[in-house]
């Protein structure tokens, strides 16, 4: 019993040190976020963090625990299961027929538009010429264009729910995305993570790997989806194909946002992709 108590007391002290380090880091990098924390007392137990009888960490929600069996074990199991079968947004290949003859766009009289196409398997000659020229230019510079975005290394990794943060770095390290978007519905949740997640370490790792980190905090699902769409519009719509999303916890707001983004509505974000493929 004393051993368990000593472990809890030692871990609580480490949490306070980590918390202060996180606040100092954010004060330097994102002072606006630190202002959002105003009025909150720097004690892990007041943020909802609690220790179970076996000394493991959990989050107390009313009269029950948030994680089963505990926060660390839950995160590890979730990450392992997610890596076997991640939730993705994947665009299907256009389904067209060979009903029309194949005519070269540049040989058709009159004004040519980028949306003029072959009716043969959605091939667009104008875009094909552009892609070929771009490929030659990249080749001359010693670069290579991948034929498709790797499902193992997506452009976007979206994590709904920061929790205590034990799942975040393992996912980033595994998928190595171009952009990681961290989403939560409350400032309290982000505050709680300052006791358990080394935000400086995560950001330094992402900086080293040239991974951009975006943070969305909103108590309404609709603005979350809108802001996520804005990030994808700003960073690059082509990376939307293959985006990987994890719903970390059963938060009502995050669940609605997750389901909304994983729905056919996401196709609305792909207007640029649809423009290139003539909106089949």
PDB file of C-alpha atoms in Angstrom:
ATOM      1  CA  UNK A   1       0.000   0.000   0.000  1.00  0.00           C
ATOM      2  CA  UNK A   2       2.788   2.417   0.956  1.00  0.00           C
ATOM      3  CA  UNK A   3       4.631   1.483  -2.230  1.00  0.00           C
ATOM      4  CA  UNK A   4       1.580   2.382  -4.321  1.00  0.00           C
ATOM      5  CA  UNK A   5       1.141   5.637  -2.413  1.00  0.00           C
ATOM      6  CA  UNK A   6       4.792   6.536  -2.891  1.00  0.00           C
ATOM      7  CA  UNK A   7       4.428   5.864  -6.629  1.00  0.00           C
ATOM      8  CA  UNK A   8       1.367   8.119  -6.850  1.00  0.00           C
ATOM      9  CA  UNK A   9       3.056  10.933  -4.935  1.00  0.00           C
ATOM     10  CA  UNK A  10       6.167  10.681  -7.109  1.00  0.00           C
ATOM     11  CA  UNK A  11       4.128  10.692 -10.310  1.00  0.00           C
ATOM     12  CA  UNK A  12       2.053  13.645  -9.084  1.00  0.00           C
ATOM     13  CA  UNK A  13       5.261  15.655  -8.569  1.00  0.00           C
ATOM     14  CA  UNK A  14       6.481  14.720 -12.060  1.00  0.00           C
ATOM     15  CA  UNK A  15       3.145  15.867 -13.467  1.00  0.00           C
ATOM     16  CA  UNK A  16       3.534  19.285 -11.880  1.00  0.00           C
ATOM     17  CA  UNK A  17       7.022  19.669 -13.349  1.00  0.00           C
ATOM     18  CA  UNK A  18       5.754  18.639 -16.791  1.00  0.00           C
ATOM     19  CA  UNK A  19       2.772  20.979 -16.435  1.00  0.00           C
ATOM     20  CA  UNK A  20       4.982  23.983 -15.716  1.00  0.00           C
ATOM     21  CA  UNK A  21       7.262  23.082 -18.609  1.00  0.00           C
ATOM     22  CA  UNK A  22       4.270  22.857 -20.956  1.00  0.00           C
ATOM     23  CA  UNK A  23       2.911  26.225 -19.840  1.00  0.00           C
ATOM     24  CA  UNK A  24       6.305  27.846 -20.324  1.00  0.00           C
ATOM     25  CA  UNK A  25       6.563  26.332 -23.802  1.00  0.00           C
ATOM     26  CA  UNK A  26       3.089  27.503 -24.820  1.00  0.00           C
ATOM     27  CA  UNK A  27       3.683  30.919 -23.332  1.00  0.00           C
ATOM     28  CA  UNK A  28       6.595  31.162 -25.723  1.00  0.00           C
ATOM     29  CA  UNK A  29       4.908  29.635 -28.776  1.00  0.00           C
ATOM     30  CA  UNK A  30       1.151  30.204 -28.334  1.00  0.00           C
ATOM     31  CA  UNK A  31       0.422  32.762 -25.605  1.00  0.00           C
ATOM     32  CA  UNK A  32      -3.232  32.990 -26.684  1.00  0.00           C
ATOM     33  CA  UNK A  33      -3.736  29.388 -25.580  1.00  0.00           C
ATOM     34  CA  UNK A  34      -2.235  30.086 -22.155  1.00  0.00           C
ATOM     35  CA  UNK A  35      -4.724  32.935 -21.718  1.00  0.00           C
ATOM     36  CA  UNK A  36      -7.525  30.426 -22.269  1.00  0.00           C
ATOM     37  CA  UNK A  37      -6.254  28.522 -19.234  1.00  0.00           C
ATOM     38  CA  UNK A  38      -6.832  31.494 -16.909  1.00  0.00           C
ATOM     39  CA  UNK A  39      -8.493  30.678 -13.609  1.00  0.00           C
ATOM     40  CA  UNK A  40      -7.536  27.006 -13.575  1.00  0.00           C
ATOM     41  CA  UNK A  41      -5.554  25.741 -10.630  1.00  0.00           C
ATOM     42  CA  UNK A  42      -2.341  23.834 -11.358  1.00  0.00           C
ATOM     43  CA  UNK A  43      -3.299  20.603  -9.638  1.00  0.00           C
ATOM     44  CA  UNK A  44      -3.781  17.393 -11.633  1.00  0.00           C
ATOM     45  CA  UNK A  45      -6.505  16.101  -9.295  1.00  0.00           C
ATOM     46  CA  UNK A  46      -8.588  19.225  -9.944  1.00  0.00           C
ATOM     47  CA  UNK A  47      -8.386  18.639 -13.687  1.00  0.00           C
ATOM     48  CA  UNK A  48     -10.039  15.236 -13.371  1.00  0.00           C
ATOM     49  CA  UNK A  49      -6.897  13.115 -13.228  1.00  0.00           C
ATOM     50  CA  UNK A  50      -7.080  10.408 -10.581  1.00  0.00           C
ATOM     51  CA  UNK A  51      -5.175   7.317  -9.541  1.00  0.00           C
ATOM     52  CA  UNK A  52      -6.793   3.922  -9.317  1.00  0.00           C
ATOM     53  CA  UNK A  53      -6.148   1.438  -6.508  1.00  0.00           C
ATOM     54  CA  UNK A  54      -3.352  -0.196  -8.499  1.00  0.00           C
ATOM     55  CA  UNK A  55      -1.644   3.174  -8.961  1.00  0.00           C
ATOM     56  CA  UNK A  56      -2.557   3.549 -12.634  1.00  0.00           C
ATOM     57  CA  UNK A  57      -3.803   6.879 -14.031  1.00  0.00           C
ATOM     58  CA  UNK A  58      -7.361   7.469 -15.171  1.00  0.00           C
ATOM     59  CA  UNK A  59      -9.834  10.316 -15.548  1.00  0.00           C
ATOM     60  CA  UNK A  60     -12.763  10.557 -13.173  1.00  0.00           C
ATOM     61  CA  UNK A  61     -16.037  11.377 -14.929  1.00  0.00           C
ATOM     62  CA  UNK A  62     -18.827  11.647 -12.385  1.00  0.00           C
ATOM     63  CA  UNK A  63     -18.983   8.310 -10.597  1.00  0.00           C
ATOM     64  CA  UNK A  64     -17.049   6.287 -13.174  1.00  0.00           C
ATOM     65  CA  UNK A  65     -13.679   6.037 -14.905  1.00  0.00           C
ATOM     66  CA  UNK A  66     -13.253   7.352 -18.448  1.00  0.00           C
ATOM     67  CA  UNK A  67     -10.768   4.699 -19.519  1.00  0.00           C
ATOM     68  CA  UNK A  68     -10.960   0.933 -19.174  1.00  0.00           C
ATOM     69  CA  UNK A  69      -8.854  -0.535 -17.614  1.00  0.00           C
ATOM     70  CA  UNK A  70      -6.737   2.628 -17.287  1.00  0.00           C
ATOM     71  CA  UNK A  71      -5.543   5.527 -19.451  1.00  0.00           C
ATOM     72  CA  UNK A  72      -2.210   4.060 -20.571  1.00  0.00           C
ATOM     73  CA  UNK A  73      -3.526   0.578 -21.340  1.00  0.00           C
ATOM     74  CA  UNK A  74      -6.546   2.010 -23.167  1.00  0.00           C
ATOM     75  CA  UNK A  75      -4.370   4.215 -25.370  1.00  0.00           C
ATOM     76  CA  UNK A  76      -1.951   1.410 -26.197  1.00  0.00           C
ATOM     77  CA  UNK A  77      -4.748  -1.010 -27.113  1.00  0.00           C
ATOM     78  CA  UNK A  78      -6.556   1.642 -29.171  1.00  0.00           C
ATOM     79  CA  UNK A  79      -3.443   2.552 -31.148  1.00  0.00           C
ATOM     80  CA  UNK A  80      -2.635  -1.101 -31.880  1.00  0.00           C
ATOM     81  CA  UNK A  81      -6.199  -1.808 -33.022  1.00  0.00           C
ATOM     82  CA  UNK A  82      -6.346   1.380 -35.094  1.00  0.00           C
ATOM     83  CA  UNK A  83      -3.120   0.584 -36.931  1.00  0.00           C
ATOM     84  CA  UNK A  84      -4.629  -2.718 -38.056  1.00  0.00           C
ATOM     85  CA  UNK A  85      -7.776  -1.043 -39.432  1.00  0.00           C
ATOM     86  CA  UNK A  86      -7.681   2.782 -39.524  1.00  0.00           C
ATOM     87  CA  UNK A  87     -10.648   4.978 -40.458  1.00  0.00           C
ATOM     88  CA  UNK A  88      -9.916   6.577 -43.834  1.00  0.00           C
ATOM     89  CA  UNK A  89     -11.454   8.892 -46.380  1.00  0.00           C
ATOM     90  CA  UNK A  90     -10.737   7.336 -49.767  1.00  0.00           C
ATOM     91  CA  UNK A  91     -12.025   8.536 -53.131  1.00  0.00           C
ATOM     92  CA  UNK A  92     -13.106   5.831 -55.543  1.00  0.00           C
ATOM     93  CA  UNK A  93     -11.829   5.824 -59.120  1.00  0.00           C
ATOM     94  CA  UNK A  94     -14.285   7.447 -61.559  1.00  0.00           C
ATOM     95  CA  UNK A  95     -16.624   4.929 -63.189  1.00  0.00           C
ATOM     96  CA  UNK A  96     -17.031   5.871 -66.848  1.00  0.00           C
ATOM     97  CA  UNK A  97     -17.564   4.113 -70.149  1.00  0.00           C
ATOM     98  CA  UNK A  98     -16.055   4.243 -73.626  1.00  0.00           C
ATOM     99  CA  UNK A  99     -19.253   5.586 -75.172  1.00  0.00           C
ATOM    100  CA  UNK A 100     -17.620   8.567 -76.878  1.00  0.00           C
ATOM    101  CA  UNK A 101     -14.698   8.613 -79.347  1.00  0.00           C
ATOM    102  CA  UNK A 102     -11.323   9.695 -78.009  1.00  0.00           C
ATOM    103  CA  UNK A 103     -10.528  13.188 -79.290  1.00  0.00           C
ATOM    104  CA  UNK A 104      -7.429  15.199 -78.465  1.00  0.00           C
ATOM    105  CA  UNK A 105      -8.438  18.376 -76.664  1.00  0.00           C
ATOM    106  CA  UNK A 106      -5.843  20.473 -78.456  1.00  0.00           C
ATOM    107  CA  UNK A 107      -7.226  19.377 -81.845  1.00  0.00           C
ATOM    108  CA  UNK A 108     -10.841  20.330 -81.119  1.00  0.00           C
ATOM    109  CA  UNK A 109     -11.791  23.629 -82.811  1.00  0.00           C
ATOM    110  CA  UNK A 110     -12.682  26.591 -80.632  1.00  0.00           C
ATOM    111  CA  UNK A 111     -11.747  27.549 -77.101  1.00  0.00           C
ATOM    112  CA  UNK A 112     -10.310  24.797 -74.938  1.00  0.00           C
ATOM    113  CA  UNK A 113     -11.005  24.560 -71.221  1.00  0.00           C
ATOM    114  CA  UNK A 114      -9.235  22.499 -68.611  1.00  0.00           C
ATOM    115  CA  UNK A 115     -12.529  20.730 -67.982  1.00  0.00           C
ATOM    116  CA  UNK A 116     -12.726  19.520 -71.612  1.00  0.00           C
ATOM    117  CA  UNK A 117     -12.019  15.817 -71.379  1.00  0.00           C
ATOM    118  CA  UNK A 118     -11.819  12.458 -73.045  1.00  0.00           C
ATOM    119  CA  UNK A 119     -14.922  10.414 -72.380  1.00  0.00           C
ATOM    120  CA  UNK A 120     -12.630   7.403 -72.173  1.00  0.00           C
ATOM    121  CA  UNK A 121     -12.027   6.529 -68.489  1.00  0.00           C
ATOM    122  CA  UNK A 122     -12.058  10.163 -67.409  1.00  0.00           C
ATOM    123  CA  UNK A 123      -8.686  10.901 -69.022  1.00  0.00           C
ATOM    124  CA  UNK A 124      -8.172  14.628 -69.398  1.00  0.00           C
ATOM    125  CA  UNK A 125      -5.589  15.335 -72.079  1.00  0.00           C
ATOM    126  CA  UNK A 126      -4.975  18.882 -70.917  1.00  0.00           C
ATOM    127  CA  UNK A 127      -4.177  17.737 -67.392  1.00  0.00           C
ATOM    128  CA  UNK A 128      -2.153  14.814 -68.722  1.00  0.00           C
ATOM    129  CA  UNK A 129       0.096  17.229 -70.619  1.00  0.00           C
ATOM    130  CA  UNK A 130       0.507  19.337 -67.479  1.00  0.00           C
ATOM    131  CA  UNK A 131       1.332  16.261 -65.373  1.00  0.00           C
ATOM    132  CA  UNK A 132       3.892  15.068 -67.925  1.00  0.00           C
ATOM    133  CA  UNK A 133       5.581  18.473 -68.059  1.00  0.00           C
ATOM    134  CA  UNK A 134       5.593  18.713 -64.263  1.00  0.00           C
ATOM    135  CA  UNK A 135       7.073  15.240 -63.969  1.00  0.00           C
ATOM    136  CA  UNK A 136       9.861  16.185 -66.392  1.00  0.00           C
ATOM    137  CA  UNK A 137      10.588  19.356 -64.421  1.00  0.00           C
ATOM    138  CA  UNK A 138      10.738  17.467 -61.137  1.00  0.00           C
ATOM    139  CA  UNK A 139      12.899  14.794 -62.749  1.00  0.00           C
ATOM    140  CA  UNK A 140      15.359  17.424 -63.926  1.00  0.00           C
ATOM    141  CA  UNK A 141      15.557  18.640 -60.330  1.00  0.00           C
ATOM    142  CA  UNK A 142      16.229  15.121 -59.067  1.00  0.00           C
ATOM    143  CA  UNK A 143      12.765  14.724 -57.540  1.00  0.00           C
ATOM    144  CA  UNK A 144      10.193  12.001 -58.076  1.00  0.00           C
ATOM    145  CA  UNK A 145       6.405  12.243 -57.968  1.00  0.00           C
ATOM    146  CA  UNK A 146       4.697   9.380 -56.166  1.00  0.00           C
ATOM    147  CA  UNK A 147       1.890   7.734 -58.123  1.00  0.00           C
ATOM    148  CA  UNK A 148      -0.399   7.858 -55.127  1.00  0.00           C
ATOM    149  CA  UNK A 149      -0.487   8.834 -51.481  1.00  0.00           C
ATOM    150  CA  UNK A 150       0.586   5.957 -49.269  1.00  0.00           C
ATOM    151  CA  UNK A 151      -2.118   4.737 -46.945  1.00  0.00           C
ATOM    152  CA  UNK A 152       0.607   4.047 -44.395  1.00  0.00           C
ATOM    153  CA  UNK A 153       1.901   7.592 -44.704  1.00  0.00           C
ATOM    154  CA  UNK A 154      -1.154   9.810 -45.221  1.00  0.00           C
ATOM    155  CA  UNK A 155      -1.025  13.525 -45.819  1.00  0.00           C
ATOM    156  CA  UNK A 156      -3.410  14.177 -42.921  1.00  0.00           C
ATOM    157  CA  UNK A 157      -3.748  12.471 -39.556  1.00  0.00           C
ATOM    158  CA  UNK A 158      -6.770  13.768 -37.636  1.00  0.00           C
ATOM    159  CA  UNK A 159      -7.130  12.880 -33.950  1.00  0.00           C
ATOM    160  CA  UNK A 160     -10.479  13.613 -32.299  1.00  0.00           C
ATOM    161  CA  UNK A 161      -9.814  13.785 -28.581  1.00  0.00           C
ATOM    162  CA  UNK A 162      -6.556  14.706 -26.883  1.00  0.00           C
ATOM    163  CA  UNK A 163      -7.322  12.861 -23.672  1.00  0.00           C
ATOM    164  CA  UNK A 164      -4.178  12.396 -21.612  1.00  0.00           C
ATOM    165  CA  UNK A 165      -2.137  12.283 -24.811  1.00  0.00           C
ATOM    166  CA  UNK A 166      -0.708   8.771 -24.515  1.00  0.00           C
ATOM    167  CA  UNK A 167      -1.994   7.891 -28.006  1.00  0.00           C
ATOM    168  CA  UNK A 168      -0.754  10.990 -29.847  1.00  0.00           C
ATOM    169  CA  UNK A 169       2.971  10.498 -30.348  1.00  0.00           C
ATOM    170  CA  UNK A 170       2.732   6.748 -31.185  1.00  0.00           C
ATOM    171  CA  UNK A 171       0.252   7.578 -33.964  1.00  0.00           C
ATOM    172  CA  UNK A 172       2.393  10.411 -35.322  1.00  0.00           C
ATOM    173  CA  UNK A 173       5.523   8.262 -35.288  1.00  0.00           C
ATOM    174  CA  UNK A 174       3.757   5.379 -37.010  1.00  0.00           C
ATOM    175  CA  UNK A 175       2.020   7.322 -39.801  1.00  0.00           C
ATOM    176  CA  UNK A 176       4.497  10.183 -40.330  1.00  0.00           C
ATOM    177  CA  UNK A 177       1.822  12.481 -41.831  1.00  0.00           C
ATOM    178  CA  UNK A 178       2.425  15.810 -43.507  1.00  0.00           C
ATOM    179  CA  UNK A 179      -0.106  17.431 -41.162  1.00  0.00           C
ATOM    180  CA  UNK A 180      -1.507  16.252 -37.829  1.00  0.00           C
ATOM    181  CA  UNK A 181      -4.740  17.878 -36.640  1.00  0.00           C
ATOM    182  CA  UNK A 182      -5.535  17.571 -32.932  1.00  0.00           C
ATOM    183  CA  UNK A 183      -9.158  18.283 -32.010  1.00  0.00           C
ATOM    184  CA  UNK A 184     -10.971  18.608 -28.713  1.00  0.00           C
ATOM    185  CA  UNK A 185     -14.267  20.063 -27.562  1.00  0.00           C
ATOM    186  CA  UNK A 186     -13.107  21.774 -24.355  1.00  0.00           C
ATOM    187  CA  UNK A 187     -10.201  23.826 -23.089  1.00  0.00           C
ATOM    188  CA  UNK A 188     -10.359  21.732 -19.901  1.00  0.00           C
ATOM    189  CA  UNK A 189      -9.358  18.647 -21.881  1.00  0.00           C
ATOM    190  CA  UNK A 190      -6.290  20.394 -23.290  1.00  0.00           C
ATOM    191  CA  UNK A 191      -5.453  21.749 -19.822  1.00  0.00           C
ATOM    192  CA  UNK A 192      -5.635  18.231 -18.394  1.00  0.00           C
ATOM    193  CA  UNK A 193      -3.177  16.979 -20.994  1.00  0.00           C
ATOM    194  CA  UNK A 194      -0.526  19.438 -19.808  1.00  0.00           C
ATOM    195  CA  UNK A 195       0.028  17.174 -16.798  1.00  0.00           C
ATOM    196  CA  UNK A 196       0.619  14.010 -18.830  1.00  0.00           C
ATOM    197  CA  UNK A 197       1.729  14.907 -22.376  1.00  0.00           C
ATOM    198  CA  UNK A 198       5.058  16.557 -23.114  1.00  0.00           C
ATOM    199  CA  UNK A 199       3.857  19.038 -25.717  1.00  0.00           C
ATOM    200  CA  UNK A 200       7.333  20.443 -26.316  1.00  0.00           C
ATOM    201  CA  UNK A 201       8.631  16.968 -27.078  1.00  0.00           C
ATOM    202  CA  UNK A 202       5.774  16.283 -29.513  1.00  0.00           C
ATOM    203  CA  UNK A 203       6.207  19.625 -31.280  1.00  0.00           C
ATOM    204  CA  UNK A 204       9.985  19.263 -31.442  1.00  0.00           C
ATOM    205  CA  UNK A 205       9.606  15.809 -32.982  1.00  0.00           C
ATOM    206  CA  UNK A 206       7.127  17.125 -35.535  1.00  0.00           C
ATOM    207  CA  UNK A 207       9.405  20.052 -36.365  1.00  0.00           C
ATOM    208  CA  UNK A 208      12.326  17.690 -36.894  1.00  0.00           C
ATOM    209  CA  UNK A 209      10.217  15.532 -39.241  1.00  0.00           C
ATOM    210  CA  UNK A 210       8.651  18.554 -40.963  1.00  0.00           C
ATOM    211  CA  UNK A 211       5.167  17.615 -39.720  1.00  0.00           C
ATOM    212  CA  UNK A 212       2.823  20.561 -39.260  1.00  0.00           C
ATOM    213  CA  UNK A 213       0.652  20.524 -36.130  1.00  0.00           C
ATOM    214  CA  UNK A 214      -2.806  22.105 -36.037  1.00  0.00           C
ATOM    215  CA  UNK A 215      -5.013  22.422 -32.952  1.00  0.00           C
ATOM    216  CA  UNK A 216      -8.802  22.881 -32.995  1.00  0.00           C
ATOM    217  CA  UNK A 217     -10.784  23.518 -29.799  1.00  0.00           C
ATOM    218  CA  UNK A 218     -14.523  24.048 -30.138  1.00  0.00           C
ATOM    219  CA  UNK A 219     -17.626  22.926 -28.272  1.00  0.00           C
ATOM    220  CA  UNK A 220     -19.706  22.673 -31.464  1.00  0.00           C
ATOM    221  CA  UNK A 221     -19.285  19.969 -34.085  1.00  0.00           C
ATOM    222  CA  UNK A 222     -20.148  22.166 -37.066  1.00  0.00           C
ATOM    223  CA  UNK A 223     -17.341  24.723 -36.542  1.00  0.00           C
ATOM    224  CA  UNK A 224     -14.934  21.847 -35.938  1.00  0.00           C
ATOM    225  CA  UNK A 225     -15.730  20.352 -39.346  1.00  0.00           C
ATOM    226  CA  UNK A 226     -15.601  23.790 -40.964  1.00  0.00           C
ATOM    227  CA  UNK A 227     -12.218  24.602 -39.442  1.00  0.00           C
ATOM    228  CA  UNK A 228     -10.889  21.174 -40.378  1.00  0.00           C
ATOM    229  CA  UNK A 229     -12.059  21.806 -43.924  1.00  0.00           C
ATOM    230  CA  UNK A 230     -10.307  25.174 -43.847  1.00  0.00           C
ATOM    231  CA  UNK A 231      -7.038  23.536 -42.799  1.00  0.00           C
ATOM    232  CA  UNK A 232      -7.291  21.006 -45.612  1.00  0.00           C
ATOM    233  CA  UNK A 233      -8.134  23.723 -48.130  1.00  0.00           C
ATOM    234  CA  UNK A 234      -5.115  25.711 -46.958  1.00  0.00           C
ATOM    235  CA  UNK A 235      -2.644  22.838 -46.775  1.00  0.00           C
ATOM    236  CA  UNK A 236      -3.652  20.952 -49.914  1.00  0.00           C
ATOM    237  CA  UNK A 237      -6.852  19.290 -51.070  1.00  0.00           C
ATOM    238  CA  UNK A 238      -5.120  16.495 -52.939  1.00  0.00           C
ATOM    239  CA  UNK A 239      -4.032  15.080 -49.577  1.00  0.00           C
ATOM    240  CA  UNK A 240      -7.677  14.588 -48.613  1.00  0.00           C
ATOM    241  CA  UNK A 241      -7.620  11.237 -50.395  1.00  0.00           C
ATOM    242  CA  UNK A 242      -6.444   8.799 -47.754  1.00  0.00           C
ATOM    243  CA  UNK A 243      -6.826  11.075 -44.702  1.00  0.00           C
ATOM    244  CA  UNK A 244      -6.768   8.983 -41.528  1.00  0.00           C
ATOM    245  CA  UNK A 245      -8.951   9.849 -38.528  1.00  0.00           C
ATOM    246  CA  UNK A 246      -9.099   8.484 -34.978  1.00  0.00           C
ATOM    247  CA  UNK A 247     -11.954   9.041 -32.536  1.00  0.00           C
ATOM    248  CA  UNK A 248     -10.110   8.698 -29.240  1.00  0.00           C
ATOM    249  CA  UNK A 249     -13.015   9.061 -26.839  1.00  0.00           C
ATOM    250  CA  UNK A 250     -16.790   8.939 -26.869  1.00  0.00           C
ATOM    251  CA  UNK A 251     -17.281  12.694 -26.528  1.00  0.00           C
ATOM    252  CA  UNK A 252     -20.690  13.652 -28.063  1.00  0.00           C
ATOM    253  CA  UNK A 253     -19.342  16.721 -29.894  1.00  0.00           C
ATOM    254  CA  UNK A 254     -16.270  14.929 -31.229  1.00  0.00           C
ATOM    255  CA  UNK A 255     -18.345  11.927 -32.250  1.00  0.00           C
ATOM    256  CA  UNK A 256     -20.690  14.096 -34.327  1.00  0.00           C
ATOM    257  CA  UNK A 257     -17.745  15.921 -35.943  1.00  0.00           C
ATOM    258  CA  UNK A 258     -15.978  12.621 -36.679  1.00  0.00           C
ATOM    259  CA  UNK A 259     -19.063  11.061 -38.261  1.00  0.00           C
ATOM    260  CA  UNK A 260     -19.796  14.230 -40.225  1.00  0.00           C
ATOM    261  CA  UNK A 261     -16.296  14.393 -41.649  1.00  0.00           C
ATOM    262  CA  UNK A 262     -16.223  10.675 -42.454  1.00  0.00           C
ATOM    263  CA  UNK A 263     -19.515  10.999 -44.352  1.00  0.00           C
ATOM    264  CA  UNK A 264     -20.103  11.726 -48.063  1.00  0.00           C
ATOM    265  CA  UNK A 265     -20.220  15.411 -47.106  1.00  0.00           C
ATOM    266  CA  UNK A 266     -16.447  15.354 -47.207  1.00  0.00           C
ATOM    267  CA  UNK A 267     -16.723  15.134 -50.986  1.00  0.00           C
ATOM    268  CA  UNK A 268     -17.678  18.810 -50.884  1.00  0.00           C
ATOM    269  CA  UNK A 269     -14.102  19.550 -49.879  1.00  0.00           C
ATOM    270  CA  UNK A 270     -12.870  17.821 -53.004  1.00  0.00           C
ATOM    271  CA  UNK A 271     -14.191  20.378 -55.466  1.00  0.00           C
ATOM    272  CA  UNK A 272     -10.661  20.977 -56.769  1.00  0.00           C
ATOM    273  CA  UNK A 273     -10.085  17.268 -57.273  1.00  0.00           C
ATOM    274  CA  UNK A 274     -13.474  17.027 -58.956  1.00  0.00           C
ATOM    275  CA  UNK A 275     -12.529  19.980 -61.168  1.00  0.00           C
ATOM    276  CA  UNK A 276      -9.463  18.173 -62.418  1.00  0.00           C
ATOM    277  CA  UNK A 277     -11.407  14.962 -63.125  1.00  0.00           C
ATOM    278  CA  UNK A 278     -14.295  16.859 -64.682  1.00  0.00           C
ATOM    279  CA  UNK A 279     -16.548  16.207 -61.690  1.00  0.00           C
ATOM    280  CA  UNK A 280     -17.553  12.661 -62.531  1.00  0.00           C
TER     281      UNK A 280
END
